[in-house]
Short mmCIF file of C-alpha atoms and ligand atoms in Angstrom, two decimals:
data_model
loop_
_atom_site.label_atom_id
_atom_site.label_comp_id
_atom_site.label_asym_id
_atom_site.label_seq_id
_atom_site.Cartn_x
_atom_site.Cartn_y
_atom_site.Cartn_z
CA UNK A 1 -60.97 -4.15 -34.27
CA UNK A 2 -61.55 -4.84 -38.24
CA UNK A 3 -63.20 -7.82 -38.57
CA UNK A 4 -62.87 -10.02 -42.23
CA UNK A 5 -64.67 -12.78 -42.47
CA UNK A 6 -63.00 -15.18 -44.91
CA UNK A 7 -66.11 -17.33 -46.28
CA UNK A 8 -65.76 -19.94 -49.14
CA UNK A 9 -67.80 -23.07 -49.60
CA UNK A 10 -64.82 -23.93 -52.01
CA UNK A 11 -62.04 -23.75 -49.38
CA UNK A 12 -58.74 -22.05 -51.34
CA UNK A 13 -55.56 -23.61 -50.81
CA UNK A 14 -54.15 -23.64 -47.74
CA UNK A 15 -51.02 -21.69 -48.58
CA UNK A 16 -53.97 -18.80 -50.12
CA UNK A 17 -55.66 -18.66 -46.92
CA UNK A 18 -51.78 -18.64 -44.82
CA UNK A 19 -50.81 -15.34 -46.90
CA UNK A 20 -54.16 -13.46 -46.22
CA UNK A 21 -54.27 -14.40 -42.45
CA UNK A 22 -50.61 -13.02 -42.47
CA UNK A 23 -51.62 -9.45 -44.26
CA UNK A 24 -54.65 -9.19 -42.40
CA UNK A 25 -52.51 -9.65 -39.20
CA UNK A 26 -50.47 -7.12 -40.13
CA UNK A 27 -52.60 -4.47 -40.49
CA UNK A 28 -54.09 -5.60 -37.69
CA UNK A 29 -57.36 -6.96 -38.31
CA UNK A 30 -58.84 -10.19 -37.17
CA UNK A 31 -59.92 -13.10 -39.49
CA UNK A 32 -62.59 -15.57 -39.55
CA UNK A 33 -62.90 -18.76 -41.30
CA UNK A 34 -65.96 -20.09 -42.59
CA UNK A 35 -65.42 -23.12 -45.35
CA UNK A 36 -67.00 -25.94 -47.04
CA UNK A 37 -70.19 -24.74 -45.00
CA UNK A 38 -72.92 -26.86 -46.60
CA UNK A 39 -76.09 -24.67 -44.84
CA UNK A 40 -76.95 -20.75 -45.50
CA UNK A 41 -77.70 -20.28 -41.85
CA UNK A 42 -73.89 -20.64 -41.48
CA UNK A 43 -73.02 -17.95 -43.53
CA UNK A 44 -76.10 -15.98 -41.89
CA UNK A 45 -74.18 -16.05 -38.69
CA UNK A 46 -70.86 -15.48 -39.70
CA UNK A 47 -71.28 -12.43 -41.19
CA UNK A 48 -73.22 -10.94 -38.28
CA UNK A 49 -70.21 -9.09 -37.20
CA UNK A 50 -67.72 -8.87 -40.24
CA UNK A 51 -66.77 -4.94 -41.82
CA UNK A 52 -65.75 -7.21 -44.43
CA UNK A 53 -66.24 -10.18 -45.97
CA UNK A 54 -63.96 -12.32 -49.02
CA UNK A 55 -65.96 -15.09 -50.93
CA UNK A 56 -65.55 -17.19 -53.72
CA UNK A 57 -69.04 -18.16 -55.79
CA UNK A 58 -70.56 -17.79 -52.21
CA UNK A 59 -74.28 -15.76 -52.70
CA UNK A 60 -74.37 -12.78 -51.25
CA UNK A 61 -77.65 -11.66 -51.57
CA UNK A 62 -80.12 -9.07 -49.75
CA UNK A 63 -80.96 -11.40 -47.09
CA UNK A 64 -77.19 -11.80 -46.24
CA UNK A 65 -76.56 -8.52 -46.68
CA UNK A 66 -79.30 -8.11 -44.28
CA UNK A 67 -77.65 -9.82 -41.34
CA UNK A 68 -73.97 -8.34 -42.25
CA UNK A 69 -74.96 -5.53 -40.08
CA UNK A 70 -71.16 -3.88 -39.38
CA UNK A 71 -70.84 -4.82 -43.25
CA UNK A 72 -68.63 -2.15 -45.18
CA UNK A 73 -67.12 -4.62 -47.92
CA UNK A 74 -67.26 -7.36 -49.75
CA UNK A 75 -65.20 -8.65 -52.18
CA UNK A 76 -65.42 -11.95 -54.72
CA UNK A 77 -61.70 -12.89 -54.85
CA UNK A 78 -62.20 -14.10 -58.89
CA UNK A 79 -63.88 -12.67 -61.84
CA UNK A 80 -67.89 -12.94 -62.06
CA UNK A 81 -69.58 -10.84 -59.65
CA UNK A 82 -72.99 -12.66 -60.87
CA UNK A 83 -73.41 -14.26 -57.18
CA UNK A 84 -73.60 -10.56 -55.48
CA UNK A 85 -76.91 -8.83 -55.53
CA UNK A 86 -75.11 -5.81 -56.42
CA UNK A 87 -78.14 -3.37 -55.82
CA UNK A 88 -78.93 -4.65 -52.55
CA UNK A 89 -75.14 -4.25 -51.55
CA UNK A 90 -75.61 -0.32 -52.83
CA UNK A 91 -78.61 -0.35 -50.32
CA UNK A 92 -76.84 -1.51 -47.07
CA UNK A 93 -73.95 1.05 -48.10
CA UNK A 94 -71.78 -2.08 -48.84
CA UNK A 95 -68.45 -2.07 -51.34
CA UNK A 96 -68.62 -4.58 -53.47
CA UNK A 97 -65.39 -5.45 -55.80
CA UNK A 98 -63.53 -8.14 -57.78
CA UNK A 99 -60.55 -9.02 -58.01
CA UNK A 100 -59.85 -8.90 -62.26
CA UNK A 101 -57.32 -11.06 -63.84
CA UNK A 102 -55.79 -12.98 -60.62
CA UNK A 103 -57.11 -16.40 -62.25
CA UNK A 104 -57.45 -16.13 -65.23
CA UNK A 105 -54.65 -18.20 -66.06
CA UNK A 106 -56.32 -20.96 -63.89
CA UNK A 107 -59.41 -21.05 -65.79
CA UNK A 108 -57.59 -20.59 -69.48
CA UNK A 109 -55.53 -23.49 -68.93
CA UNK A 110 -58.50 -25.43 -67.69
CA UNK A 111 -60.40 -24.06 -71.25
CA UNK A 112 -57.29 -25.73 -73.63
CA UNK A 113 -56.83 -28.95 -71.10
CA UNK A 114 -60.12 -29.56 -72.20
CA UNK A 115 -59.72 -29.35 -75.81
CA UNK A 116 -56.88 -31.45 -75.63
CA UNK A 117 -58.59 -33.93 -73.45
CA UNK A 118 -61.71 -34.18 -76.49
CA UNK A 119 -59.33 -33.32 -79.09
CA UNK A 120 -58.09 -36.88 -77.79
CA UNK A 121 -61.03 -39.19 -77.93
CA UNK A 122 -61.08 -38.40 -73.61
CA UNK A 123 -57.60 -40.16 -73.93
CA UNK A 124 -59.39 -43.65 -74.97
CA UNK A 125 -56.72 -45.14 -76.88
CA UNK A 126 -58.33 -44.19 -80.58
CA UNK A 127 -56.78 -41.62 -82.55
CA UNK A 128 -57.80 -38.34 -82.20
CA UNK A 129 -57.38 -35.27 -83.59
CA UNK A 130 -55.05 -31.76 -83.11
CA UNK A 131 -55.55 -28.41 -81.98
CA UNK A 132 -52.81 -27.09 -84.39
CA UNK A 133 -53.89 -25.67 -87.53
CA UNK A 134 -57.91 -25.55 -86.13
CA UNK A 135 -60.04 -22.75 -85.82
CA UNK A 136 -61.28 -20.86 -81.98
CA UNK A 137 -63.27 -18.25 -81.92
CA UNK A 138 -63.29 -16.12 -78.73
CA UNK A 139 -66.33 -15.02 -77.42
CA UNK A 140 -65.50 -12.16 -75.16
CA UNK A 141 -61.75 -10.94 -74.98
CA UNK A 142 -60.85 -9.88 -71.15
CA UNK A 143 -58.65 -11.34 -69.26
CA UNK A 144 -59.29 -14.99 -69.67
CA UNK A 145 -59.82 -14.78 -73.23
CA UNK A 146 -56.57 -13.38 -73.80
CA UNK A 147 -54.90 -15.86 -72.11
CA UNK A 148 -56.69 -18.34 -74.35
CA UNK A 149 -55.52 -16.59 -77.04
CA UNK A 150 -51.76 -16.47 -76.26
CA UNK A 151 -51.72 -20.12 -75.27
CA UNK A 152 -53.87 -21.31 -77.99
CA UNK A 153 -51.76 -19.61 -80.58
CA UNK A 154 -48.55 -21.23 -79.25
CA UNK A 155 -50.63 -24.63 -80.26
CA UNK A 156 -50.48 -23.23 -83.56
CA UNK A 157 -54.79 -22.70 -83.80
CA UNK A 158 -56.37 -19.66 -85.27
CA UNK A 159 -57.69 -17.40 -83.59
CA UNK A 160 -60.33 -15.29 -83.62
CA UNK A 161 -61.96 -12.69 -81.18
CA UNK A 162 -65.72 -10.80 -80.64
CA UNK A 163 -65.73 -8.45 -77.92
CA UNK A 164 -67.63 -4.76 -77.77
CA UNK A 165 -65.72 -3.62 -75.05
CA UNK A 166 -62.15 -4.20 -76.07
CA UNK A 167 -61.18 -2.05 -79.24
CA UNK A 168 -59.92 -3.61 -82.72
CA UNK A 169 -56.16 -3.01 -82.51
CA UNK A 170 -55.91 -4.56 -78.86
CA UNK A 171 -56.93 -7.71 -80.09
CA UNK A 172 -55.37 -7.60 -83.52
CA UNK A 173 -51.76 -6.41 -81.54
CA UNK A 174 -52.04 -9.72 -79.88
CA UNK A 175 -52.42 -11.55 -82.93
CA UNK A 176 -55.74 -12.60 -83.35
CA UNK A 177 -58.01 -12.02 -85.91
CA UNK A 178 -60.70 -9.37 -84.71
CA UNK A 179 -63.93 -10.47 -86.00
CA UNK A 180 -67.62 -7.59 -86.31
CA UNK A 181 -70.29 -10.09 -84.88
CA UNK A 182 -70.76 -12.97 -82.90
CA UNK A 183 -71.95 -14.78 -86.32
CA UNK A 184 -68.95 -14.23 -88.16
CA UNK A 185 -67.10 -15.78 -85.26
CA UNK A 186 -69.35 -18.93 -84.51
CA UNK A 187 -69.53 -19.54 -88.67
CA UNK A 188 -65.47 -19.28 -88.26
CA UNK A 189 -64.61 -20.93 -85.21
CA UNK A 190 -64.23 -24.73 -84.84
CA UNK A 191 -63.79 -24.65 -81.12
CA UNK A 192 -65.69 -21.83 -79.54
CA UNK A 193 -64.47 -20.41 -76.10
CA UNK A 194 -67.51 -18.26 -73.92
CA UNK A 195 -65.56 -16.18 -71.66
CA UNK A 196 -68.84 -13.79 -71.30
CA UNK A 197 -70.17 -12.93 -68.16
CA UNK A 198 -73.15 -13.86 -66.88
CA UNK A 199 -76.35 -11.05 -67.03
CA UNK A 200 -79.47 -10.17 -68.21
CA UNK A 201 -78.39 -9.54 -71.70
CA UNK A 202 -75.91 -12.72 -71.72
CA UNK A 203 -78.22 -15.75 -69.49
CA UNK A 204 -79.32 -18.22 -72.11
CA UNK A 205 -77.87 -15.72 -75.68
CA UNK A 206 -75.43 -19.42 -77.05
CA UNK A 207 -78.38 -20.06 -79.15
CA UNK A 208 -79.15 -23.09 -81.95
CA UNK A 209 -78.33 -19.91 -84.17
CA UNK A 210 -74.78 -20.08 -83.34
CA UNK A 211 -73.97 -23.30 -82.69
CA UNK A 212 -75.34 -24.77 -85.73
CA UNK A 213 -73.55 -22.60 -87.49
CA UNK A 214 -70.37 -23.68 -86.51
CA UNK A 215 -67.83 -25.61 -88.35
CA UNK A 216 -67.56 -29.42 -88.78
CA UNK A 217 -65.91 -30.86 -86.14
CA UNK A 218 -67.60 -28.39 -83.93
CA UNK A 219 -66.85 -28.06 -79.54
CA UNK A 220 -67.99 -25.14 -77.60
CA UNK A 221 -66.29 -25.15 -73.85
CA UNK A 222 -67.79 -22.82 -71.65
CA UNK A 223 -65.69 -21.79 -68.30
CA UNK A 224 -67.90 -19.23 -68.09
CA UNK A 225 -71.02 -19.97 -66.28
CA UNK A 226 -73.86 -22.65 -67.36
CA UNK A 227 -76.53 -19.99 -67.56
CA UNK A 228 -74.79 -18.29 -70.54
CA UNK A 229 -76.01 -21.48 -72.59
CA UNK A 230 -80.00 -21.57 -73.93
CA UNK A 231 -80.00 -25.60 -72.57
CA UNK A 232 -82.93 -26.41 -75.03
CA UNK A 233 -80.99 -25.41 -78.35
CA UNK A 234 -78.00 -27.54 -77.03
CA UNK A 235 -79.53 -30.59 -76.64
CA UNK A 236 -81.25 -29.75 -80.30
CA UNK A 237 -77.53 -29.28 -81.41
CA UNK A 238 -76.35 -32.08 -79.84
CA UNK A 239 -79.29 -34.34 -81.74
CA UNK A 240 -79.03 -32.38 -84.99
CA UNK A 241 -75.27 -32.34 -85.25
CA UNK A 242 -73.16 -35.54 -84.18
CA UNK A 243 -69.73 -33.84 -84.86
CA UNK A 244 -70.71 -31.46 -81.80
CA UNK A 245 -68.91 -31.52 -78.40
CA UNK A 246 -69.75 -29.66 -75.28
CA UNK A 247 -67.25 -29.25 -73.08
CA UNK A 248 -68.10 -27.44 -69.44
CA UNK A 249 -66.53 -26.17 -66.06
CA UNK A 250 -69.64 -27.20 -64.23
CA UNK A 251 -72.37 -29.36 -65.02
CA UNK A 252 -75.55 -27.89 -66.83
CA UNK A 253 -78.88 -28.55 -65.66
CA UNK A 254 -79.53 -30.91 -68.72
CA UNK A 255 -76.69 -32.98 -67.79
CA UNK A 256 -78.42 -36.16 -67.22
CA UNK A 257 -79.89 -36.14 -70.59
CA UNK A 258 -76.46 -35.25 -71.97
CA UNK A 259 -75.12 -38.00 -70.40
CA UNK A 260 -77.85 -41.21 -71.51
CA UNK A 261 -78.00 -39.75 -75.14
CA UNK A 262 -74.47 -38.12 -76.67
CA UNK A 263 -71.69 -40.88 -74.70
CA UNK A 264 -67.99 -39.60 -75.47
CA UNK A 265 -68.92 -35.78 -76.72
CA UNK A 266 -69.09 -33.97 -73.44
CA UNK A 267 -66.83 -33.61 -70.69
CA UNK A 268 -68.28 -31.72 -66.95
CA UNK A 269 -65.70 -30.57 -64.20
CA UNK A 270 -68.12 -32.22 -61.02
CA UNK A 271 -67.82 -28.92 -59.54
CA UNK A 272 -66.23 -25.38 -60.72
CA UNK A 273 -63.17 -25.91 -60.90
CA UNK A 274 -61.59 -22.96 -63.46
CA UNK A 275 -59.54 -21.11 -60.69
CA UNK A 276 -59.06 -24.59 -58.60
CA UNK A 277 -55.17 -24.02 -58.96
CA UNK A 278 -53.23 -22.95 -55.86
CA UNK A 279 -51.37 -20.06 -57.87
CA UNK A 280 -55.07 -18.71 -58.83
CA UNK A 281 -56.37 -18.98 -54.81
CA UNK A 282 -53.21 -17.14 -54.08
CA UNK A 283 -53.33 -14.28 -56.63
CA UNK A 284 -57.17 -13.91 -55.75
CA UNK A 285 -57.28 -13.99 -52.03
CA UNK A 286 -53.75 -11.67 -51.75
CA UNK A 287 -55.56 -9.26 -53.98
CA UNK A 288 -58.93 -9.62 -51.93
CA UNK A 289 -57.57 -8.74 -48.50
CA UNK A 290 -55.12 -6.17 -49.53
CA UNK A 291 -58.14 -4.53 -51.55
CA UNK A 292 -59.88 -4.85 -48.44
CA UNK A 293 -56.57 -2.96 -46.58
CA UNK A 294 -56.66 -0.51 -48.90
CA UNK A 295 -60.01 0.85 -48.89
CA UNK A 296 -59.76 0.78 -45.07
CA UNK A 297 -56.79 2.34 -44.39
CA UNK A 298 -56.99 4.67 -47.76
CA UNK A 299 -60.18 4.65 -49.13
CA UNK A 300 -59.21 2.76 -51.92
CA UNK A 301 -62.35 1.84 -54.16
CA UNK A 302 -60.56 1.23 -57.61
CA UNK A 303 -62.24 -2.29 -58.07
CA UNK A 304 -65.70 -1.60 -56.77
CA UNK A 305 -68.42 -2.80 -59.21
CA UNK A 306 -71.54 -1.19 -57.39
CA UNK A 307 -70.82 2.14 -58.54
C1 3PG B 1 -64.47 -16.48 -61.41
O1 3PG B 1 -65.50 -15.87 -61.78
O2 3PG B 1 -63.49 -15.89 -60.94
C2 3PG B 1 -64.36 -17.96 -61.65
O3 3PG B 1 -65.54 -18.47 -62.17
C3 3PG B 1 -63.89 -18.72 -60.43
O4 3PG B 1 -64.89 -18.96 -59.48
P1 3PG B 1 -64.56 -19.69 -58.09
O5 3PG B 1 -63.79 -18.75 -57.25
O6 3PG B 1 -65.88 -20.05 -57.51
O7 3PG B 1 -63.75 -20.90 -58.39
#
């Protein structure tokens, strides 16, 4: 029988979890829990006899991969793929996939609730300030990003939009103002919005550059991942510039320092908490195990990001 191991240190709802126990059942699989596990040695064993296996952020790196020995498939039900050692995964002759666009609502209502919520003085009883009329620059326009867009423009902000990969009249069809290079949009943008994954060519690129340039009343929010963020230029923004605001789903490894020097200008989610919505664990976790049906049953590898 088809074994899927279902392992998240960040449980998903319990409804989530209800629907893919129900599809798995019905194509006759059987499904494994493995949550909130605090040690790796848990995950070690769990996978020992999974063909498949659906995580969150969970690592899944060569030395898991080594002990997944029935392992055919794995799949990150969300967007970044940065926790799977993708060439290792190629190695053991594993799938890997993602499931694109099932949260992204989650995490772009989480990017504007905390605009608002700094926008508003943290909702401290002093007047504020409004996103209508202001200034966002995009920095990457997939999925998330879009949604941005669309909400932020029924706010009545401006918006604007760098992304390579996505051509000039998708963005401008939407409404937003395509911009050439990432300096035109950080010398633009009031509020900046990283929706960029995290890689080789993207850990540490939100430079002093950019963020300096930025401007007055300047907040970057990143619900992308910390690593995006060169740490040491922040904190020389944050000395250099006291109109700047960083606003962040997860804390970043400077946080401490953050938190004694620049009081009221930053705001950390205490863990990631982008696609922490029940409608996102549902849309992710339906589309991870019927992925996970599919490329059983039909060979189906349309989301695989190993190729
Ligand atoms: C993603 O990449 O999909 C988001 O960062 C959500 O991650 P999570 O599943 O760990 O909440």
């Amino acid at each position: 029988m088809t074994k899927v191991l279902l392992a998240t240190e960040k449980p998903f709802a319990a409804e989530a979890v209800g629907y893919i126990k129900e599809i798995a059942s019905q194509a006759g699989y059987e499904i494994s829990l493995l949550e909130k596990y605090t040690e790796k040695s848990d995950l070690l064993k769990a996978v020992e006899d999974a063909d498949a296996v659906i995580i969150r952020s969970d690592i899944v790196d060569a030395e898991v991969l080594d002990a997944a020995k029935k392992l055919k498939i794995v799949v990150r039900a969300g967007a970044g793929y940065d926790n799977i050692d993708l060439a290792a995964a190629s190695k053991h002759n594993v799938v890997a996939m993602n499931t694109p666009g099932q949260n992204s609502n989650a995490v772009a209502e989480l990017a504007i609730g905390m605009m608002i919520f700094q926008a508003r003085k943290q909702f401290n009883g002093k007047s504020g300030s409004e996103l209508k009329g202001k200034t966002l620059g995009l920095h990457a326009y997939g999925n998330v990003g879009k949604s941005v867009a669309s909400i932020a423009k029924g706010f009545g902000m401006e918006v604007f939009a760098f992304d390579p990969y996505i051509p000039r009249e998708q963005i401008e069809t939407d409404g937003v103002n395509w911009v050439a290079t990432t300096d035109e949009l950080y010398t633009k943008s009031q509020y900046v919005s990283l929706h960029i994954p995290a890689n080789a060519e993207t850990r540490n690129s939100i430079n002093y550059q950019y963020l300096s340039s930025m401007p007055k009343p300047a907040t970057l929010v990143n619900t992308a991942r910390k690593e995006v963020v060169n740490e040491e230029d922040l904190l020389k923004v944050f000395v250099d510039r006291p109109d700047f605001s960083y606003l962040s789903d997860v804390e970043p490894a400077c946080a401490a320092e953050i938190k004694e020097k620049f009081s009221g200008r930053y705001f950390f989610t205490p863990k990631k908490m982008g696609a922490q919505t029940e409608e996102a664990n549902v849309n992710a976790g339906l589309a991870a195990i019927k992925q996970i049906v599919n490329f059983f049953e039909k060979g189906d590898v349309r989301f695989q990001v190993n190729k």
